[in-house]
CSV table of C-alpha atoms in Angstrom, one decimal:
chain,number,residue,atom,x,y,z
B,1,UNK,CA,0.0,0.0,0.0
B,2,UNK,CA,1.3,3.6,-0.9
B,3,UNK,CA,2.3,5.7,2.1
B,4,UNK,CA,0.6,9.4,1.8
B,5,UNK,CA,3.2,12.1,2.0
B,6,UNK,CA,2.6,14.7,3.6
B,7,UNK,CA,4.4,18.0,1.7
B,8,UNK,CA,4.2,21.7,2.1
B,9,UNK,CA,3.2,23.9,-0.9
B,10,UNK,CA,5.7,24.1,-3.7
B,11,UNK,CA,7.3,27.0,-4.5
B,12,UNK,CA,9.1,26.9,-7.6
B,13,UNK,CA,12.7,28.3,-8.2
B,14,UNK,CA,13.0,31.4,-10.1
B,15,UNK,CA,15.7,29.6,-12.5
B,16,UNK,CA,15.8,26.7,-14.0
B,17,UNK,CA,12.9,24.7,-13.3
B,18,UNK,CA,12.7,22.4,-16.1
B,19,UNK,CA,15.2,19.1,-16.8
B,20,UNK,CA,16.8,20.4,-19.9
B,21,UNK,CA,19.4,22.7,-19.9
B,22,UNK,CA,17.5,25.8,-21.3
B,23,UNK,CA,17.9,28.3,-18.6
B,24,UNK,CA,14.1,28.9,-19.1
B,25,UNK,CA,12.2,30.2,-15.6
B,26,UNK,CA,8.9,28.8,-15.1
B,27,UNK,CA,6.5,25.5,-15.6
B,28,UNK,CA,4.2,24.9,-18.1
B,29,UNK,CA,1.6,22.0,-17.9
B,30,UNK,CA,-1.5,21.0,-20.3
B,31,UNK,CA,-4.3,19.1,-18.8
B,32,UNK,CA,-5.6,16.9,-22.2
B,33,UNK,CA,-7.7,13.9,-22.8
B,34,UNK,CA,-9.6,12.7,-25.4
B,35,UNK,CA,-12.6,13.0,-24.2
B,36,UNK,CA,-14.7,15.9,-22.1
B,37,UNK,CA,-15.6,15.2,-18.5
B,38,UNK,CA,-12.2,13.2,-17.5
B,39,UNK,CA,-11.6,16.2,-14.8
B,40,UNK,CA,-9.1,18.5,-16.8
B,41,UNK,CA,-11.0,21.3,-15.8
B,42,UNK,CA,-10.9,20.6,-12.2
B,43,UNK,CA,-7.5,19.3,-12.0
B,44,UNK,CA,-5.9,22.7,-13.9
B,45,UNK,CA,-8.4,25.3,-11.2
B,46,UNK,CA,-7.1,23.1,-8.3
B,47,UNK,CA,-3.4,23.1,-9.4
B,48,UNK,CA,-3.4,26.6,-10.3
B,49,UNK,CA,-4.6,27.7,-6.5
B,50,UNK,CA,-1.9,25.2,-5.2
B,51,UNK,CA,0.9,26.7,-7.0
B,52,UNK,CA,-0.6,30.6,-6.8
B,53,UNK,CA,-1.0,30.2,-2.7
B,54,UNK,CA,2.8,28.9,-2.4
B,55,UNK,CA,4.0,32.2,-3.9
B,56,UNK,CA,4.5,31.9,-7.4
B,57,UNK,CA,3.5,33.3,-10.7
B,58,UNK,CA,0.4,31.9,-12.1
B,59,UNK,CA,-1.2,32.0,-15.6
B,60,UNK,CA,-4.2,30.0,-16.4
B,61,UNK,CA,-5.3,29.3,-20.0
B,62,UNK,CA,-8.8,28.2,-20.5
B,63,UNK,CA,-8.8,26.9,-24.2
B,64,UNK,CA,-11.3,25.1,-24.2
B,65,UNK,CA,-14.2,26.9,-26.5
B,66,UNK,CA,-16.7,25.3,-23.5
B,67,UNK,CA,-14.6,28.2,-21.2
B,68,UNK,CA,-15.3,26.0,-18.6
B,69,UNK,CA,-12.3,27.2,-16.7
B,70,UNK,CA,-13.2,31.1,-17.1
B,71,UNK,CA,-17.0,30.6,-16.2
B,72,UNK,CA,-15.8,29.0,-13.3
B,73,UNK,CA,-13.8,32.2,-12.3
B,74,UNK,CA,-16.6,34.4,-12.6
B,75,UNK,CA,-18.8,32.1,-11.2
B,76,UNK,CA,-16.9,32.1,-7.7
B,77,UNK,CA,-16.3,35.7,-8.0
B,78,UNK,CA,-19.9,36.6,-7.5
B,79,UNK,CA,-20.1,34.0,-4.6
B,80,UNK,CA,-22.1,35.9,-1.6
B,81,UNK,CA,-19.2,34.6,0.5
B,82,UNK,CA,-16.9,36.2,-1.0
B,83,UNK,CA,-15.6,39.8,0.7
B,84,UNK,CA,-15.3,42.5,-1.9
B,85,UNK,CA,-13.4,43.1,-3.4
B,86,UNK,CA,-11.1,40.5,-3.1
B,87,UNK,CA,-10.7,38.2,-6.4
B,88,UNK,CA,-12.0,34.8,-6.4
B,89,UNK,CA,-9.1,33.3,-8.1
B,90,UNK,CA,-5.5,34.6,-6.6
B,91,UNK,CA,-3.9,34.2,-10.3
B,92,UNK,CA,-4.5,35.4,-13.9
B,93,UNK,CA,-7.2,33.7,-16.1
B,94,UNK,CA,-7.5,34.2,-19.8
B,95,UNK,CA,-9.4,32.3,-22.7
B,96,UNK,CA,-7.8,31.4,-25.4
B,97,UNK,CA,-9.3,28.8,-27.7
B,98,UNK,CA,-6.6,29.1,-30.2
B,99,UNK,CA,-5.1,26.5,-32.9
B,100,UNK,CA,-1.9,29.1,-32.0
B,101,UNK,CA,-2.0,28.9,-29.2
B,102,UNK,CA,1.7,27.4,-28.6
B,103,UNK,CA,2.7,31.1,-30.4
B,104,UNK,CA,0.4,33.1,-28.3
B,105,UNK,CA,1.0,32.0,-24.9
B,106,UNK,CA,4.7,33.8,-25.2
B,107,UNK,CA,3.4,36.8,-26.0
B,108,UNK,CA,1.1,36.5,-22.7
B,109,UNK,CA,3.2,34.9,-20.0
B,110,UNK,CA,5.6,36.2,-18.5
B,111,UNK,CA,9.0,34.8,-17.9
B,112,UNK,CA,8.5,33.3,-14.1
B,113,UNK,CA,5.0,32.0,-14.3
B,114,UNK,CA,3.4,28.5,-14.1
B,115,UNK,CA,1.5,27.9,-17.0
B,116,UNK,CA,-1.4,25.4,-16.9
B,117,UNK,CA,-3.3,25.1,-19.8
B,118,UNK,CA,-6.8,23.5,-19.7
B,119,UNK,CA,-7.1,21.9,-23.1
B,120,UNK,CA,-9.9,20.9,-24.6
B,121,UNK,CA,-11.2,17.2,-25.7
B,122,UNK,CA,-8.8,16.1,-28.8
B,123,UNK,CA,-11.9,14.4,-30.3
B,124,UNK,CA,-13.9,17.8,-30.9
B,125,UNK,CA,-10.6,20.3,-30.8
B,126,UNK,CA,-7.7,18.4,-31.8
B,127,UNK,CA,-5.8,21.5,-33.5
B,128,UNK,CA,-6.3,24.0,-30.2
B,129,UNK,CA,-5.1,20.5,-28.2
B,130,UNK,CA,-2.4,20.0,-30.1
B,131,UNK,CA,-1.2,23.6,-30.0
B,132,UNK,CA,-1.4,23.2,-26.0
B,133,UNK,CA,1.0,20.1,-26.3
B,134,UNK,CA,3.1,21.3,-28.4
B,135,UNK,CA,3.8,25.0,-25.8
B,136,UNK,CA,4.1,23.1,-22.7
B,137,UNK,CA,6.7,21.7,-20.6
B,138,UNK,CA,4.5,18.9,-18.9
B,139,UNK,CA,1.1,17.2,-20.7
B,140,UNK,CA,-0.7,15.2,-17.8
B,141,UNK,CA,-4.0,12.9,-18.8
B,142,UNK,CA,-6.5,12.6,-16.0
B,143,UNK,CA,-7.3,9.3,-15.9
B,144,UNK,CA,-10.1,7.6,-13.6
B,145,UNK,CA,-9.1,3.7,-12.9
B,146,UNK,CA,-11.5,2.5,-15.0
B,147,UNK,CA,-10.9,0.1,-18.0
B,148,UNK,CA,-12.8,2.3,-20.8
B,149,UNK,CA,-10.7,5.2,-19.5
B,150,UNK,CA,-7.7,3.4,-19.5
B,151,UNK,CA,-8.3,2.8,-23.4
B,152,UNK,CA,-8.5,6.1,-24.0
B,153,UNK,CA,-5.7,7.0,-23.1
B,154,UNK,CA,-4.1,5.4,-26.2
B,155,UNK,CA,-5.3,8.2,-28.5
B,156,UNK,CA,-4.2,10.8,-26.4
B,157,UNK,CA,-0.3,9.1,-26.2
B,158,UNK,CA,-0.3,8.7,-30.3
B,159,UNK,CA,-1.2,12.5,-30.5
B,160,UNK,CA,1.8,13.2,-28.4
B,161,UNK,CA,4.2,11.3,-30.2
B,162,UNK,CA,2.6,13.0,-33.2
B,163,UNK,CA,3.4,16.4,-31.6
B,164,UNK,CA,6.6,15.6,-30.6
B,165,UNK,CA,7.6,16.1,-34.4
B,166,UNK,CA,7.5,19.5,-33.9
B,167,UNK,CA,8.7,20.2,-30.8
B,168,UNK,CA,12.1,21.8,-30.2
B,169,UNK,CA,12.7,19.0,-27.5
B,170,UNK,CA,10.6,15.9,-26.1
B,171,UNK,CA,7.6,16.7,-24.1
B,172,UNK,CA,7.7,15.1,-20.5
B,173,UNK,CA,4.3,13.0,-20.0
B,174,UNK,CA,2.2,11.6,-17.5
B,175,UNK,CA,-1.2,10.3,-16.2
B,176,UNK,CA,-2.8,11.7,-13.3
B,177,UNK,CA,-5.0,9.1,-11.9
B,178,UNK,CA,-8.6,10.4,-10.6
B,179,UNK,CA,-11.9,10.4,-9.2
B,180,UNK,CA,-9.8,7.1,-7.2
B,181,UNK,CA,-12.0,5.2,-4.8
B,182,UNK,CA,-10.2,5.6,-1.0
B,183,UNK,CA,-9.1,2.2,-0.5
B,184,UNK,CA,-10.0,0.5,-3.7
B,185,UNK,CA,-8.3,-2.3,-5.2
B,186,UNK,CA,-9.3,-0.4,-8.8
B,187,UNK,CA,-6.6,2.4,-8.1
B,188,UNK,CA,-4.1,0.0,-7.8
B,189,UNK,CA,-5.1,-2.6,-11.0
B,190,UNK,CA,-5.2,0.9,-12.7
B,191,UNK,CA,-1.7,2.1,-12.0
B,192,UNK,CA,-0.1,-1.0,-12.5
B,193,UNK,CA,-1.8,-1.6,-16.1
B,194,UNK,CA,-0.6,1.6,-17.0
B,195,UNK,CA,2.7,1.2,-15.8
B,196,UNK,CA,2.8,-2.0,-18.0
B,197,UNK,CA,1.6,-0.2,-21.3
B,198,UNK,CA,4.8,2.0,-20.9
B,199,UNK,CA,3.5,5.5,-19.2
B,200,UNK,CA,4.6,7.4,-16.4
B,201,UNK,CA,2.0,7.5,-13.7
B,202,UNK,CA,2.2,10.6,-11.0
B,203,UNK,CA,2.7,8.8,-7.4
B,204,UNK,CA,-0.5,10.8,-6.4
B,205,UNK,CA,-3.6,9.8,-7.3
B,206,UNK,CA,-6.7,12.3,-6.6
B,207,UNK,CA,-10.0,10.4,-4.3
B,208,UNK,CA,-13.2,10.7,-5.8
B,209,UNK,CA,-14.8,13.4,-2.7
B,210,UNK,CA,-17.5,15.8,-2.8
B,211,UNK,CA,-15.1,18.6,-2.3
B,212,UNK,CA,-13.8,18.2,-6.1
B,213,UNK,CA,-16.8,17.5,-8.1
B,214,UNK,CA,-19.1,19.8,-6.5
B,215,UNK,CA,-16.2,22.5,-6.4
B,216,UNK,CA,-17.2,24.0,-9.7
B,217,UNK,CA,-18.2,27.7,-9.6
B,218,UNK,CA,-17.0,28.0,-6.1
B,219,UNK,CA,-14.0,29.3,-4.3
B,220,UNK,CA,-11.9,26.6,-3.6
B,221,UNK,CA,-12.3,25.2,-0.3
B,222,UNK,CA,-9.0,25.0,2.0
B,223,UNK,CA,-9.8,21.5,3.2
B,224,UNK,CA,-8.8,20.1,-0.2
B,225,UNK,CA,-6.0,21.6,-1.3
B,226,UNK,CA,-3.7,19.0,0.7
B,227,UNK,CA,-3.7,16.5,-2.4
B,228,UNK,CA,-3.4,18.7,-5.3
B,229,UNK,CA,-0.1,20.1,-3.2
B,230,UNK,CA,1.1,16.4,-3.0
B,231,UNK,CA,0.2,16.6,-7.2
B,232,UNK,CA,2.1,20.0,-7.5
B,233,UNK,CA,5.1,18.3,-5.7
B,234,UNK,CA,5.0,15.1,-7.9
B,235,UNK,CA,5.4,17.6,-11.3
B,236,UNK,CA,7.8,19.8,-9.6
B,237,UNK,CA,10.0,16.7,-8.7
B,238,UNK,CA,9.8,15.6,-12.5
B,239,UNK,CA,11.6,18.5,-13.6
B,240,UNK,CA,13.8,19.7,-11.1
B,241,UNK,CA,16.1,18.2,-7.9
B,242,UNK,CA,14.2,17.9,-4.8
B,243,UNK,CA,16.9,20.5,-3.5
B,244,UNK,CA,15.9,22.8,-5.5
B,245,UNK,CA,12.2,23.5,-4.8
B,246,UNK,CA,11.5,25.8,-2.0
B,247,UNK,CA,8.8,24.6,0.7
């Protein structure tokens, strides 16, 4: 059985956070599947909060034409609970639905920020998804432990061999297992198919609670933020030494 670490919120370097030897600041990351519904949306609001309230740079691209991820933001920003005039999201939001997107990001981010893109479903938007994998550092595929969404993954994994083509160097990959039953024997069939088809699967996986899938439209509660830290902390250890990331 996997032993839950407990981390504190990642704060990334302001130099050299990815493996190669670019001297680029900053972390990029594309939620994509092939399919809507598979949590991308929730997984790239979550992250973004993580990596925002440990102190860093955050820029979140909602490509998806749905906007799922913007009408989200304004959703929680007219939330009675909320004390004017703070902002309901403490990072910037922008759409950007965009088969260019990989050349219009640049032009938006700045240097130090965590991008995390919220792609849209490669069956309906494969040019804007493709874009998205092409710009970023690190594409992770929410996956649930279930066999039909395992299969799907498959689709996803030839697009990114396909976009690899025309990338300047090889995109790092991995699935982020989700919506995972506490204590269920499906999590663990899950990761170990998937470690037998070839992929790299994040050590966290994210439990199936109320907290995520009712979270949409709302300010993110405090009380689940602990996992999608341990998620920030398994990216952030992909790309740079362990030594390097401030906690």
């Amino acid at each position: 059985m996997r032993t839950v670490r407990t981390v504190h919120p990642p704060r990334l370097p302001k130099r050299d956070v990815r493996c190669d030897n670019a001297g680029v600041t900053g972390l990029s990351v594309a939620l994509a599947n092939l399919k809507p519904g598979t949590g991308k949306t929730t997984s790239a609001v979550w992250l973004a909060h993580v990596f925002a309230q440990a102190g860093n740079r955050v820029l979140l691209v909602d490509a998806d034409p749905s906007g799922s991820a913007l009408e989200w933001s304004d959703l929680a920003a007219m939330n009675p609970r909320l004390p004017p005039p703070k902002a309901a999201f403490p990072f910037r939001i922008v759409a950007l639905p965009s088969r260019e997107l990989h050349r219009r990001v640049p032009e938006i981010a700045e240097a130090d920020d965590v991008v995390i893109i919220d792609a849209p479903q490669l069956e309906d938007h494969a040019g804007i998804a493709r874009s998205a994998m092409r710009y970023v550092d690190e594409i992770l595929i929410p996956c649930a432990p279930s066999p039909i969404e395992i299969n799907r993954t498959t689709p996803v994994r030839d697009e990114i061999s396909e976009v690899g083509a025309v990338r300047d160097r090889p995109a790092r990959w991995a699935v982020l297992l989700n919506r995972c039953v506490t204590r269920a024997h499906s999590t663990t069939d899950a990761r170990v198919t998937l470690e037998d088809l070839g992929y790299d699967v994040l050590g966290t996986a994210v439990p199936r609670l109320e907290v995520y899938a009712q979270s949409f439209g709302m300010p993110i509660a405090r009380t689940g933020l602990e996992v999608w830290r341990q998620v920030a902390h398994d990216l952030i250890e992909r790309c740079v030494p362990l030594s390097s990331v401030r906690s």
